[in-house]
Amino acid sequence: MRTLLFLLQKEFRQVFRDPSIIRMIFVMPSIQLLVLPWAADYEVKNINLVVVDHDHSAYTQKLISTITASGYFQLDIYTASYTDALHEIEQDRADIVLEIPATFEKDFIKEQHTNLFIAVNAINGTKAGLGSAYLQTILTDYNKDIRVKFIQQPKFNTAPVINVTYSNWFNPLMNYKYFMVPGIIVILLTMVGSFLASLNIVKEKETGTIEQINVTPIKKYHFILGKLIPFWILGLMILTIGLTISYFAYGIVPAGGFLTIYIFAAVYLLAVLGLGLLVSTYCGTQQQAMLISFFLMMIFTLMGGLYTPIDSMPEWAQWITRFNPVTYFIEVMRMVVLKGSSLADIRKHIFIVLGFAAVLNTWAVLSYRKRS
Amino acid sequence: MKQFFAFVKKEFYHIFRDRRTLFILLALPIVQIIIFGFALTNEVKNTKVAVLDQSHDNATASLIHEIDASKYFDLAVNIHSQSEIENIFKTGAAKLVIVLPASFESDLQHLNTAQVQLIADASDPNTATTLINYATSVIRDYQQRITDERKIPYTISAQVRMLYNPQMKGAYSFVPGVMAMVLMLVCTLMTAITIVREKELGTMEVMLVSPLQPLKIILAKAVPYLLLSIVNISSILLLSVFVLDVPINGSLLLLMMESILFIITCLSFGLLISAGTDSQQTAMFIALTGMFLPTVMLSGFMFPVENMPLPLRIISNVVPAKWFYIIVKSVMIKGVNLSGIWKETLILIGMTIFLLSMAIKKFKIRLA
C-alpha cells in the first residue's frame, strides 16, 4: 500500500510538472466544448435553389413565391437555361434546379396536367432526399390551392385522406445541442484518458526510466495501478468540467441525475485507461502508441453512433460497435441526459463496460513484463 | 544539394528501420477507408419501429405491412397501450412509434379521412426528423394507392432526377470526407513529432551543428513522409474505386496533384507544431486532441457548413480539410476540372506557404 502511495505521488508530480500538458488537458476540451456543438446541425435548411423559368406566367410567379415563403429554400439564382443551372450546381452555389417548361401554364389550363423538372445534387444523399421531398410537398400544397379555383370542392373529401400528426419526445424543440454536447464530452474524455495513459508508459520505455522502475521491488499491479489512478482522477475532473460547461453554456441538466453519469463514467474510465495501458505494453515508441491510439480513437468516435446512426450500418460494422466502449457511453448519456434513465435502466451498459475494463486491464497486466 | 539528399536518406533510414511504425502508417488509412466507406452513412434504414394498432382492421394491417416492407423500417414490436411508449424508447427497442387510432378503417371509408400519429424518439433529432419524413412519405404512398386511378384533374407533377449519385449512396459523400480526414490527421501526425523527437532525444544539437540550413533540415524531414503519403493516397483511391464503387469522374492526374498539395499542407502544419513544441507528448496532444474534433465537425463533411452560425462559418475557413473536401467531391464525383476549383486550390497553396514559413521561422528561433 505504501509503495502504491509513493508511486502515485511520483505520477502526480510527473503529470503536474509539465504546465503545458495540464493546460491542454483542461483548456482544450473546454474550448472545444464551447465551440463545436454549435456546428452540429444536420437539419436540412437553407437549400439553395436555382430556377430556370421558361414560362414567366402568373402561375410560376406564385409557385416561386410559395417556395421561398416555406423557409427551407434560398432562391437567389435565376438562369436562362438548364445548362447554366447545372453549372451553378457544379460550382456548389446551388443544390437543386427547378425547371419550369414554357408550356407550364398552358398545359395546366388546357390539358389539366402539367409537368415540372427537378434536378438535385445527390452527392449527399440525405440532403438530396429531404430537399426534394420538401420541394414536392410544397408543390403538392400549391397544386391543391390552385385546384380549388378550378373545381368547386365538395363539402366532404371525395378521396380518402390520411392525416399524419407527429410529436417528438424527449427533445420536443429538436435542440441538437442536447444531443451533441453529452456526446462531445464522451469523446473528449475518451481521447484524453486513453492517450495520456498510453503515452505515459511508452515514454518511460523510450527514455529508459522504466528500467529503473523494473529493478525496484515494485509489483506489476502496483505499477499499473500507479499509472491508472492519476488518469482516472484526471478523467473525472474533465467530466466535471464538461458537465459544468454544459450546464452553464447550454443549460443541460441530466434528467436522470448527475450521480448516474458519474457512476457510469467511473467504470468507463477504467475500461478506457485499460485500453491505453494495453496499447502501451505493445508499443516501443510514443509514435507507435500515438498512431494506434489515434486509429482506435477514430474508429471509436466515428462509429460510436454520435454522427451516423448505428442501425444503418451493415451487420459486420454493427458488430464492431458492440466492442466499442464509446457506443455504450454515448447511449448512456442520451438515456440519462434526455430520457431520465436511472441506474437500473443502464445496468446492462454498466456490466458490459465493466467487462471491458476487467478484460483490458487483466490483459495489460499480463502482457506487461518487467523485463522487456 | 548533395548534403540535402544525404539528410533525406538519413530520414528514410529512420522510417524504414522502424518496420512496425511503417506498417501502421501504411495500413491505417487502408483499414479506415474500408471501415468508414462501408459503415458510415447518414441514410436511415432498417430502423426499428413499434406499432400501436388500436383498430386491428384490414386498412391498418395493410398500412403496417407497407411500413414493414419499406427498406427504412423494420417492425420490431407491437404494443398495446400508450403507456408502453416511454418504455419502448427508454430501452431503445424502437425509435419511432406509429399510433393508429381505433376506427381507422371506418373513418377512412365513411368520412374519407383518418388519423395517424407518429411519435419519434427525438433524443437524436436528426434521426427523428428523417424518420418522420420517411414514415410520412410511406403513408402518403399508401394513400395514393388507395385513392388509385381516380384521376384528379389539374395536377402538377414533378419529375425528379438525382444528379451525380442516382442511387443515393452514402459512400459518395463519405469517401471524400474520410479521405480528407485520414490524410489530414495521418500527415500532420507524422511530421508533428519529427523535430520535437530530436529535441527530446538530444539529437537536435547534432543536426544544428551540421552545415545544412534550417530550411533544408525541415524539408529533408518532410520528403520521406511526402512519398509515404503518396503511397497512402494511391491505396485510398484504388480502394474507393474498386472496393467502394465510388468513381473518379474527373481527371485522375488533377486529383493526384490536388491530393499532393493537400498532403504538403498537412505536413507543413505538422512541422509547425513540431517546431513550436518541446515534447512529443505535447506535439501529439495538439495534433490529435486539438485537431481531431475540429476537423470532423468543421470540414463540412459531417455537418453542412451553411447551417453553422457565422463565427463558426468563419472558423471553418481555416480548416484545410474543408477545402480539400470540396476539391475531392468536385473532381472525383462531379468531374469538374481545374477551372472549377481554382479558388480552393489557391487557398490551399496560400495555407501551405503560410504554415511552412511559420514553421521555418519557429525553427530559426530555436537555433539562436
PDB file of N, CA, C and O in Angstrom, chain A residues 108-170:
ATOM      1  N   PHE A 108     -51.424  23.357 -68.034  1.00  0.00           N
ATOM      2  CA  PHE A 108     -52.223  23.238 -66.832  1.00  0.00           C
ATOM      3  C   PHE A 108     -53.690  23.547 -67.124  1.00  0.00           C
ATOM      4  O   PHE A 108     -54.593  22.827 -66.710  1.00  0.00           O
ATOM      5  N   ILE A 109     -53.906  24.620 -67.861  1.00  0.00           N
ATOM      6  CA  ILE A 109     -55.280  25.041 -68.115  1.00  0.00           C
ATOM      7  C   ILE A 109     -55.950  24.177 -69.183  1.00  0.00           C
ATOM      8  O   ILE A 109     -57.080  23.736 -69.024  1.00  0.00           O
ATOM      9  N   LYS A 110     -55.203  23.909 -70.245  1.00  0.00           N
ATOM     10  CA  LYS A 110     -55.818  23.168 -71.349  1.00  0.00           C
ATOM     11  C   LYS A 110     -55.853  21.669 -71.111  1.00  0.00           C
ATOM     12  O   LYS A 110     -56.872  21.019 -71.267  1.00  0.00           O
ATOM     13  N   GLU A 111     -54.689  21.118 -70.758  1.00  0.00           N
ATOM     14  CA  GLU A 111     -54.606  19.658 -70.613  1.00  0.00           C
ATOM     15  C   GLU A 111     -54.974  19.215 -69.199  1.00  0.00           C
ATOM     16  O   GLU A 111     -55.082  18.029 -68.918  1.00  0.00           O
ATOM     17  N   GLN A 112     -55.100  20.160 -68.319  1.00  0.00           N
ATOM     18  CA  GLN A 112     -55.355  19.885 -66.901  1.00  0.00           C
ATOM     19  C   GLN A 112     -54.225  19.079 -66.258  1.00  0.00           C
ATOM     20  O   GLN A 112     -54.383  18.452 -65.226  1.00  0.00           O
ATOM     21  N   HIS A 113     -53.113  19.061 -66.909  1.00  0.00           N
ATOM     22  CA  HIS A 113     -51.969  18.338 -66.348  1.00  0.00           C
ATOM     23  C   HIS A 113     -50.683  18.981 -66.843  1.00  0.00           C
ATOM     24  O   HIS A 113     -50.533  19.224 -68.028  1.00  0.00           O
ATOM     25  N   THR A 114     -49.796  19.257 -65.915  1.00  0.00           N
ATOM     26  CA  THR A 114     -48.561  19.896 -66.347  1.00  0.00           C
ATOM     27  C   THR A 114     -47.368  19.318 -65.597  1.00  0.00           C
ATOM     28  O   THR A 114     -47.529  18.688 -64.560  1.00  0.00           O
ATOM     29  N   ASN A 115     -46.212  19.543 -66.163  1.00  0.00           N
ATOM     30  CA  ASN A 115     -45.026  18.879 -65.660  1.00  0.00           C
ATOM     31  C   ASN A 115     -43.924  19.846 -65.256  1.00  0.00           C
ATOM     32  O   ASN A 115     -43.747  20.878 -65.875  1.00  0.00           O
ATOM     33  N   LEU A 116     -43.204  19.491 -64.210  1.00  0.00           N
ATOM     34  CA  LEU A 116     -42.049  20.288 -63.797  1.00  0.00           C
ATOM     35  C   LEU A 116     -40.844  19.378 -63.778  1.00  0.00           C
ATOM     36  O   LEU A 116     -40.968  18.164 -63.660  1.00  0.00           O
ATOM     37  N   PHE A 117     -39.682  19.986 -63.819  1.00  0.00           N
ATOM     38  CA  PHE A 117     -38.487  19.176 -63.776  1.00  0.00           C
ATOM     39  C   PHE A 117     -37.610  19.618 -62.608  1.00  0.00           C
ATOM     40  O   PHE A 117     -37.342  20.806 -62.430  1.00  0.00           O
ATOM     41  N   ILE A 118     -37.194  18.638 -61.796  1.00  0.00           N
ATOM     42  CA  ILE A 118     -36.351  18.952 -60.646  1.00  0.00           C
ATOM     43  C   ILE A 118     -35.063  18.136 -60.754  1.00  0.00           C
ATOM     44  O   ILE A 118     -35.115  16.927 -60.987  1.00  0.00           O
ATOM     45  N   ALA A 119     -33.924  18.790 -60.613  1.00  0.00           N
ATOM     46  CA  ALA A 119     -32.651  18.058 -60.581  1.00  0.00           C
ATOM     47  C   ALA A 119     -31.954  18.389 -59.264  1.00  0.00           C
ATOM     48  O   ALA A 119     -31.878  19.543 -58.867  1.00  0.00           O
ATOM     49  N   VAL A 120     -31.493  17.357 -58.598  1.00  0.00           N
ATOM     50  CA  VAL A 120     -30.937  17.532 -57.261  1.00  0.00           C
ATOM     51  C   VAL A 120     -29.486  17.070 -57.233  1.00  0.00           C
ATOM     52  O   VAL A 120     -29.162  16.006 -57.776  1.00  0.00           O
ATOM     53  N   ASN A 121     -28.622  17.836 -56.570  1.00  0.00           N
ATOM     54  CA  ASN A 121     -27.258  17.389 -56.327  1.00  0.00           C
ATOM     55  C   ASN A 121     -27.330  16.311 -55.252  1.00  0.00           C
ATOM     56  O   ASN A 121     -27.590  16.595 -54.098  1.00  0.00           O
ATOM     57  N   ALA A 122     -27.099  15.063 -55.659  1.00  0.00           N
ATOM     58  CA  ALA A 122     -27.356  13.956 -54.740  1.00  0.00           C
ATOM     59  C   ALA A 122     -26.088  13.377 -54.129  1.00  0.00           C
ATOM     60  O   ALA A 122     -26.107  12.261 -53.631  1.00  0.00           O
ATOM     61  N   ILE A 123     -24.987  14.116 -54.168  1.00  0.00           N
ATOM     62  CA  ILE A 123     -23.752  13.579 -53.568  1.00  0.00           C
ATOM     63  C   ILE A 123     -24.010  13.278 -52.103  1.00  0.00           C
ATOM     64  O   ILE A 123     -23.661  12.230 -51.603  1.00  0.00           O
ATOM     65  N   ASN A 124     -24.657  14.213 -51.427  1.00  0.00           N
ATOM     66  CA  ASN A 124     -25.098  13.933 -50.077  1.00  0.00           C
ATOM     67  C   ASN A 124     -26.544  13.438 -50.154  1.00  0.00           C
ATOM     68  O   ASN A 124     -27.478  14.217 -50.295  1.00  0.00           O
ATOM     69  N   GLY A 125     -26.704  12.131 -50.062  1.00  0.00           N
ATOM     70  CA  GLY A 125     -27.998  11.510 -50.298  1.00  0.00           C
ATOM     71  C   GLY A 125     -29.101  12.004 -49.375  1.00  0.00           C
ATOM     72  O   GLY A 125     -30.222  12.234 -49.802  1.00  0.00           O
ATOM     73  N   THR A 126     -28.763  12.202 -48.097  1.00  0.00           N
ATOM     74  CA  THR A 126     -29.778  12.613 -47.137  1.00  0.00           C
ATOM     75  C   THR A 126     -30.315  13.987 -47.482  1.00  0.00           C
ATOM     76  O   THR A 126     -31.518  14.212 -47.538  1.00  0.00           O
ATOM     77  N   LYS A 127     -29.382  14.907 -47.734  1.00  0.00           N
ATOM     78  CA  LYS A 127     -29.787  16.265 -48.030  1.00  0.00           C
ATOM     79  C   LYS A 127     -30.621  16.286 -49.305  1.00  0.00           C
ATOM     80  O   LYS A 127     -31.642  16.962 -49.380  1.00  0.00           O
ATOM     81  N   ALA A 128     -30.197  15.495 -50.276  1.00  0.00           N
ATOM     82  CA  ALA A 128     -30.918  15.449 -51.544  1.00  0.00           C
ATOM     83  C   ALA A 128     -32.317  14.892 -51.346  1.00  0.00           C
ATOM     84  O   ALA A 128     -33.296  15.436 -51.848  1.00  0.00           O
ATOM     85  N   GLY A 129     -32.405  13.815 -50.580  1.00  0.00           N
ATOM     86  CA  GLY A 129     -33.697  13.170 -50.360  1.00  0.00           C
ATOM     87  C   GLY A 129     -34.661  14.100 -49.654  1.00  0.00           C
ATOM     88  O   GLY A 129     -35.787  14.298 -50.104  1.00  0.00           O
ATOM     89  N   LEU A 130     -34.182  14.722 -48.580  1.00  0.00           N
ATOM     90  CA  LEU A 130     -35.068  15.606 -47.822  1.00  0.00           C
ATOM     91  C   LEU A 130     -35.392  16.859 -48.628  1.00  0.00           C
ATOM     92  O   LEU A 130     -36.531  17.299 -48.658  1.00  0.00           O
ATOM     93  N   GLY A 131     -34.387  17.398 -49.296  1.00  0.00           N
ATOM     94  CA  GLY A 131     -34.606  18.615 -50.091  1.00  0.00           C
ATOM     95  C   GLY A 131     -35.668  18.402 -51.146  1.00  0.00           C
ATOM     96  O   GLY A 131     -36.593  19.204 -51.291  1.00  0.00           O
ATOM     97  N   SER A 132     -35.566  17.295 -51.881  1.00  0.00           N
ATOM     98  CA  SER A 132     -36.554  17.096 -52.937  1.00  0.00           C
ATOM     99  C   SER A 132     -37.917  16.748 -52.340  1.00  0.00           C
ATOM    100  O   SER A 132     -38.950  17.103 -52.903  1.00  0.00           O
ATOM    101  N   ALA A 133     -37.908  16.098 -51.176  1.00  0.00           N
ATOM    102  CA  ALA A 133     -39.190  15.806 -50.524  1.00  0.00           C
ATOM    103  C   ALA A 133     -39.903  17.093 -50.103  1.00  0.00           C
ATOM    104  O   ALA A 133     -41.095  17.253 -50.316  1.00  0.00           O
ATOM    105  N   TYR A 134     -39.121  18.029 -49.535  1.00  0.00           N
ATOM    106  CA  TYR A 134     -39.721  19.312 -49.141  1.00  0.00           C
ATOM    107  C   TYR A 134     -40.315  20.017 -50.360  1.00  0.00           C
ATOM    108  O   TYR A 134     -41.433  20.525 -50.331  1.00  0.00           O
ATOM    109  N   LEU A 135     -39.511  20.040 -51.423  1.00  0.00           N
ATOM    110  CA  LEU A 135     -39.956  20.747 -52.615  1.00  0.00           C
ATOM    111  C   LEU A 135     -41.246  20.124 -53.159  1.00  0.00           C
ATOM    112  O   LEU A 135     -42.185  20.822 -53.556  1.00  0.00           O
ATOM    113  N   GLN A 136     -41.305  18.802 -53.134  1.00  0.00           N
ATOM    114  CA  GLN A 136     -42.502  18.151 -53.652  1.00  0.00           C
ATOM    115  C   GLN A 136     -43.712  18.380 -52.759  1.00  0.00           C
ATOM    116  O   GLN A 136     -44.823  18.506 -53.255  1.00  0.00           O
ATOM    117  N   THR A 137     -43.480  18.441 -51.452  1.00  0.00           N
ATOM    118  CA  THR A 137     -44.588  18.734 -50.546  1.00  0.00           C
ATOM    119  C   THR A 137     -45.142  20.128 -50.838  1.00  0.00           C
ATOM    120  O   THR A 137     -46.355  20.334 -50.917  1.00  0.00           O
ATOM    121  N   ILE A 138     -44.222  21.081 -51.035  1.00  0.00           N
ATOM    122  CA  ILE A 138     -44.658  22.441 -51.348  1.00  0.00           C
ATOM    123  C   ILE A 138     -45.447  22.456 -52.653  1.00  0.00           C
ATOM    124  O   ILE A 138     -46.500  23.088 -52.772  1.00  0.00           O
ATOM    125  N   LEU A 139     -44.958  21.692 -53.626  1.00  0.00           N
ATOM    126  CA  LEU A 139     -45.650  21.622 -54.916  1.00  0.00           C
ATOM    127  C   LEU A 139     -47.055  21.054 -54.758  1.00  0.00           C
ATOM    128  O   LEU A 139     -48.011  21.569 -55.340  1.00  0.00           O
ATOM    129  N   THR A 140     -47.165  19.997 -53.953  1.00  0.00           N
ATOM    130  CA  THR A 140     -48.470  19.376 -53.750  1.00  0.00           C
ATOM    131  C   THR A 140     -49.450  20.371 -53.120  1.00  0.00           C
ATOM    132  O   THR A 140     -50.593  20.486 -53.543  1.00  0.00           O
ATOM    133  N   ASP A 141     -48.965  21.098 -52.114  1.00  0.00           N
ATOM    134  CA  ASP A 141     -49.822  22.088 -51.461  1.00  0.00           C
ATOM    135  C   ASP A 141     -50.240  23.185 -52.429  1.00  0.00           C
ATOM    136  O   ASP A 141     -51.396  23.603 -52.472  1.00  0.00           O
ATOM    137  N   TYR A 142     -49.272  23.637 -53.187  1.00  0.00           N
ATOM    138  CA  TYR A 142     -49.544  24.681 -54.178  1.00  0.00           C
ATOM    139  C   TYR A 142     -50.589  24.191 -55.173  1.00  0.00           C
ATOM    140  O   TYR A 142     -51.530  24.892 -55.533  1.00  0.00           O
ATOM    141  N   ASN A 143     -50.402  22.949 -55.590  1.00  0.00           N
ATOM    142  CA  ASN A 143     -51.317  22.329 -56.525  1.00  0.00           C
ATOM    143  C   ASN A 143     -52.730  22.294 -55.961  1.00  0.00           C
ATOM    144  O   ASN A 143     -53.711  22.656 -56.625  1.00  0.00           O
ATOM    145  N   LYS A 144     -52.823  21.903 -54.689  1.00  0.00           N
ATOM    146  CA  LYS A 144     -54.121  21.822 -54.029  1.00  0.00           C
ATOM    147  C   LYS A 144     -54.797  23.190 -54.033  1.00  0.00           C
ATOM    148  O   LYS A 144     -55.979  23.321 -54.324  1.00  0.00           O
ATOM    149  N   ASP A 145     -53.983  24.195 -53.705  1.00  0.00           N
ATOM    150  CA  ASP A 145     -54.521  25.571 -53.640  1.00  0.00           C
ATOM    151  C   ASP A 145     -55.105  26.024 -54.961  1.00  0.00           C
ATOM    152  O   ASP A 145     -56.189  26.595 -55.011  1.00  0.00           O
ATOM    153  N   ILE A 146     -54.353  25.813 -56.044  1.00  0.00           N
ATOM    154  CA  ILE A 146     -54.891  26.346 -57.292  1.00  0.00           C
ATOM    155  C   ILE A 146     -55.982  25.448 -57.885  1.00  0.00           C
ATOM    156  O   ILE A 146     -56.820  25.910 -58.638  1.00  0.00           O
ATOM    157  N   ARG A 147     -55.968  24.190 -57.470  1.00  0.00           N
ATOM    158  CA  ARG A 147     -57.033  23.306 -57.961  1.00  0.00           C
ATOM    159  C   ARG A 147     -58.399  23.800 -57.458  1.00  0.00           C
ATOM    160  O   ARG A 147     -59.387  23.746 -58.186  1.00  0.00           O
ATOM    161  N   VAL A 148     -58.384  24.301 -56.229  1.00  0.00           N
ATOM    162  CA  VAL A 148     -59.608  24.796 -55.624  1.00  0.00           C
ATOM    163  C   VAL A 148     -60.281  25.842 -56.522  1.00  0.00           C
ATOM    164  O   VAL A 148     -61.498  25.898 -56.639  1.00  0.00           O
ATOM    165  N   LYS A 149     -59.456  26.639 -57.194  1.00  0.00           N
ATOM    166  CA  LYS A 149     -60.005  27.698 -58.042  1.00  0.00           C
ATOM    167  C   LYS A 149     -60.752  27.145 -59.242  1.00  0.00           C
ATOM    168  O   LYS A 149     -61.648  27.766 -59.772  1.00  0.00           O
ATOM    169  N   PHE A 150     -60.323  25.954 -59.689  1.00  0.00           N
ATOM    170  CA  PHE A 150     -60.906  25.421 -60.904  1.00  0.00           C
ATOM    171  C   PHE A 150     -62.077  24.477 -60.629  1.00  0.00           C
ATOM    172  O   PHE A 150     -62.966  24.336 -61.425  1.00  0.00           O
ATOM    173  N   ILE A 151     -61.976  23.808 -59.508  1.00  0.00           N
ATOM    174  CA  ILE A 151     -63.028  22.844 -59.205  1.00  0.00           C
ATOM    175  C   ILE A 151     -63.764  23.288 -57.950  1.00  0.00           C
ATOM    176  O   ILE A 151     -63.143  23.631 -56.950  1.00  0.00           O
ATOM    177  N   GLN A 152     -65.082  23.264 -58.047  1.00  0.00           N
ATOM    178  CA  GLN A 152     -65.877  23.510 -56.853  1.00  0.00           C
ATOM    179  C   GLN A 152     -65.685  22.323 -55.924  1.00  0.00           C
ATOM    180  O   GLN A 152     -66.041  21.199 -56.252  1.00  0.00           O
ATOM    181  N   GLN A 153     -65.062  22.573 -54.747  1.00  0.00           N
ATOM    182  CA  GLN A 153     -64.802  21.450 -53.855  1.00  0.00           C
ATOM    183  C   GLN A 153     -66.078  21.034 -53.140  1.00  0.00           C
ATOM    184  O   GLN A 153     -66.807  21.864 -52.638  1.00  0.00           O
ATOM    185  N   PRO A 154     -66.370  19.725 -53.090  1.00  0.00           N
ATOM    186  CA  PRO A 154     -67.499  19.253 -52.294  1.00  0.00           C
ATOM    187  C   PRO A 154     -67.203  19.442 -50.810  1.00  0.00           C
ATOM    188  O   PRO A 154     -66.054  19.648 -50.426  1.00  0.00           O
ATOM    189  N   LYS A 155     -68.243  19.338 -50.028  1.00  0.00           N
ATOM    190  CA  LYS A 155     -68.076  19.603 -48.612  1.00  0.00           C
ATOM    191  C   LYS A 155     -67.187  18.563 -47.945  1.00  0.00           C
ATOM    192  O   LYS A 155     -66.415  18.859 -47.047  1.00  0.00           O
ATOM    193  N   PHE A 156     -67.351  17.319 -48.393  1.00  0.00           N
ATOM    194  CA  PHE A 156     -66.509  16.266 -47.835  1.00  0.00           C
ATOM    195  C   PHE A 156     -65.454  15.852 -48.847  1.00  0.00           C
ATOM    196  O   PHE A 156     -65.640  16.021 -50.045  1.00  0.00           O
ATOM    197  N   ASN A 157     -64.375  15.309 -48.340  1.00  0.00           N
ATOM    198  CA  ASN A 157     -63.344  14.805 -49.240  1.00  0.00           C
ATOM    199  C   ASN A 157     -63.907  13.711 -50.115  1.00  0.00           C
ATOM    200  O   ASN A 157     -64.609  12.830 -49.650  1.00  0.00           O
ATOM    201  N   THR A 158     -63.590  13.760 -51.372  1.00  0.00           N
ATOM    202  CA  THR A 158     -64.028  12.679 -52.239  1.00  0.00           C
ATOM    203  C   THR A 158     -63.001  11.557 -52.227  1.00  0.00           C
ATOM    204  O   THR A 158     -63.337  10.403 -52.388  1.00  0.00           O
ATOM    205  N   ALA A 159     -61.762  11.926 -52.058  1.00  0.00           N
ATOM    206  CA  ALA A 159     -60.723  10.896 -51.999  1.00  0.00           C
ATOM    207  C   ALA A 159     -60.298  10.723 -50.547  1.00  0.00           C
ATOM    208  O   ALA A 159     -60.297  11.685 -49.792  1.00  0.00           O
ATOM    209  N   PRO A 160     -59.955   9.503 -50.169  1.00  0.00           N
ATOM    210  CA  PRO A 160     -59.543   9.289 -48.787  1.00  0.00           C
ATOM    211  C   PRO A 160     -58.256  10.041 -48.452  1.00  0.00           C
ATOM    212  O   PRO A 160     -57.316  10.060 -49.234  1.00  0.00           O
ATOM    213  N   VAL A 161     -58.250  10.665 -47.298  1.00  0.00           N
ATOM    214  CA  VAL A 161     -57.073  11.417 -46.877  1.00  0.00           C
ATOM    215  C   VAL A 161     -56.625  10.894 -45.519  1.00  0.00           C
ATOM    216  O   VAL A 161     -57.439  10.731 -44.621  1.00  0.00           O
ATOM    217  N   ILE A 162     -55.341  10.613 -45.405  1.00  0.00           N
ATOM    218  CA  ILE A 162     -54.824  10.215 -44.101  1.00  0.00           C
ATOM    219  C   ILE A 162     -54.046  11.386 -43.532  1.00  0.00           C
ATOM    220  O   ILE A 162     -53.100  11.866 -44.152  1.00  0.00           O
ATOM    221  N   ASN A 163     -54.504  11.892 -42.412  1.00  0.00           N
ATOM    222  CA  ASN A 163     -53.780  12.999 -41.791  1.00  0.00           C
ATOM    223  C   ASN A 163     -52.698  12.455 -40.872  1.00  0.00           C
ATOM    224  O   ASN A 163     -52.974  11.631 -40.011  1.00  0.00           O
ATOM    225  N   VAL A 164     -51.509  12.951 -41.076  1.00  0.00           N
ATOM    226  CA  VAL A 164     -50.421  12.489 -40.235  1.00  0.00           C
ATOM    227  C   VAL A 164     -50.042  13.589 -39.257  1.00  0.00           C
ATOM    228  O   VAL A 164     -49.781  14.714 -39.655  1.00  0.00           O
ATOM    229  N   THR A 165     -50.092  13.278 -37.983  1.00  0.00           N
ATOM    230  CA  THR A 165     -49.582  14.228 -36.995  1.00  0.00           C
ATOM    231  C   THR A 165     -48.387  13.581 -36.333  1.00  0.00           C
ATOM    232  O   THR A 165     -48.267  12.362 -36.323  1.00  0.00           O
ATOM    233  N   TYR A 166     -47.517  14.393 -35.821  1.00  0.00           N
ATOM    234  CA  TYR A 166     -46.364  13.767 -35.181  1.00  0.00           C
ATOM    235  C   TYR A 166     -45.914  14.554 -33.966  1.00  0.00           C
ATOM    236  O   TYR A 166     -46.218  15.737 -33.814  1.00  0.00           O
ATOM    237  N   SER A 167     -45.200  13.864 -33.081  1.00  0.00           N
ATOM    238  CA  SER A 167     -44.604  14.564 -31.951  1.00  0.00           C
ATOM    239  C   SER A 167     -43.228  13.981 -31.678  1.00  0.00           C
ATOM    240  O   SER A 167     -42.964  12.815 -31.960  1.00  0.00           O
ATOM    241  N   ASN A 168     -42.363  14.832 -31.169  1.00  0.00           N
ATOM    242  CA  ASN A 168     -41.005  14.418 -30.872  1.00  0.00           C
ATOM    243  C   ASN A 168     -40.809  14.363 -29.375  1.00  0.00           C
ATOM    244  O   ASN A 168     -40.905  15.368 -28.696  1.00  0.00           O
ATOM    245  N   TRP A 169     -40.534  13.191 -28.895  1.00  0.00           N
ATOM    246  CA  TRP A 169     -40.390  13.029 -27.454  1.00  0.00           C
ATOM    247  C   TRP A 169     -38.969  13.293 -26.982  1.00  0.00           C
ATOM    248  O   TRP A 169     -38.040  13.145 -27.742  1.00  0.00           O
ATOM    249  N   PHE A 170     -38.855  13.625 -25.731  1.00  0.00           N
ATOM    250  CA  PHE A 170     -37.588  13.827 -25.029  1.00  0.00           C
ATOM    251  C   PHE A 170     -36.864  15.103 -25.427  1.00  0.00           C
ATOM    252  O   PHE A 170     -36.047  15.629 -24.697  1.00  0.00           O
TER     253      PHE A 170
END
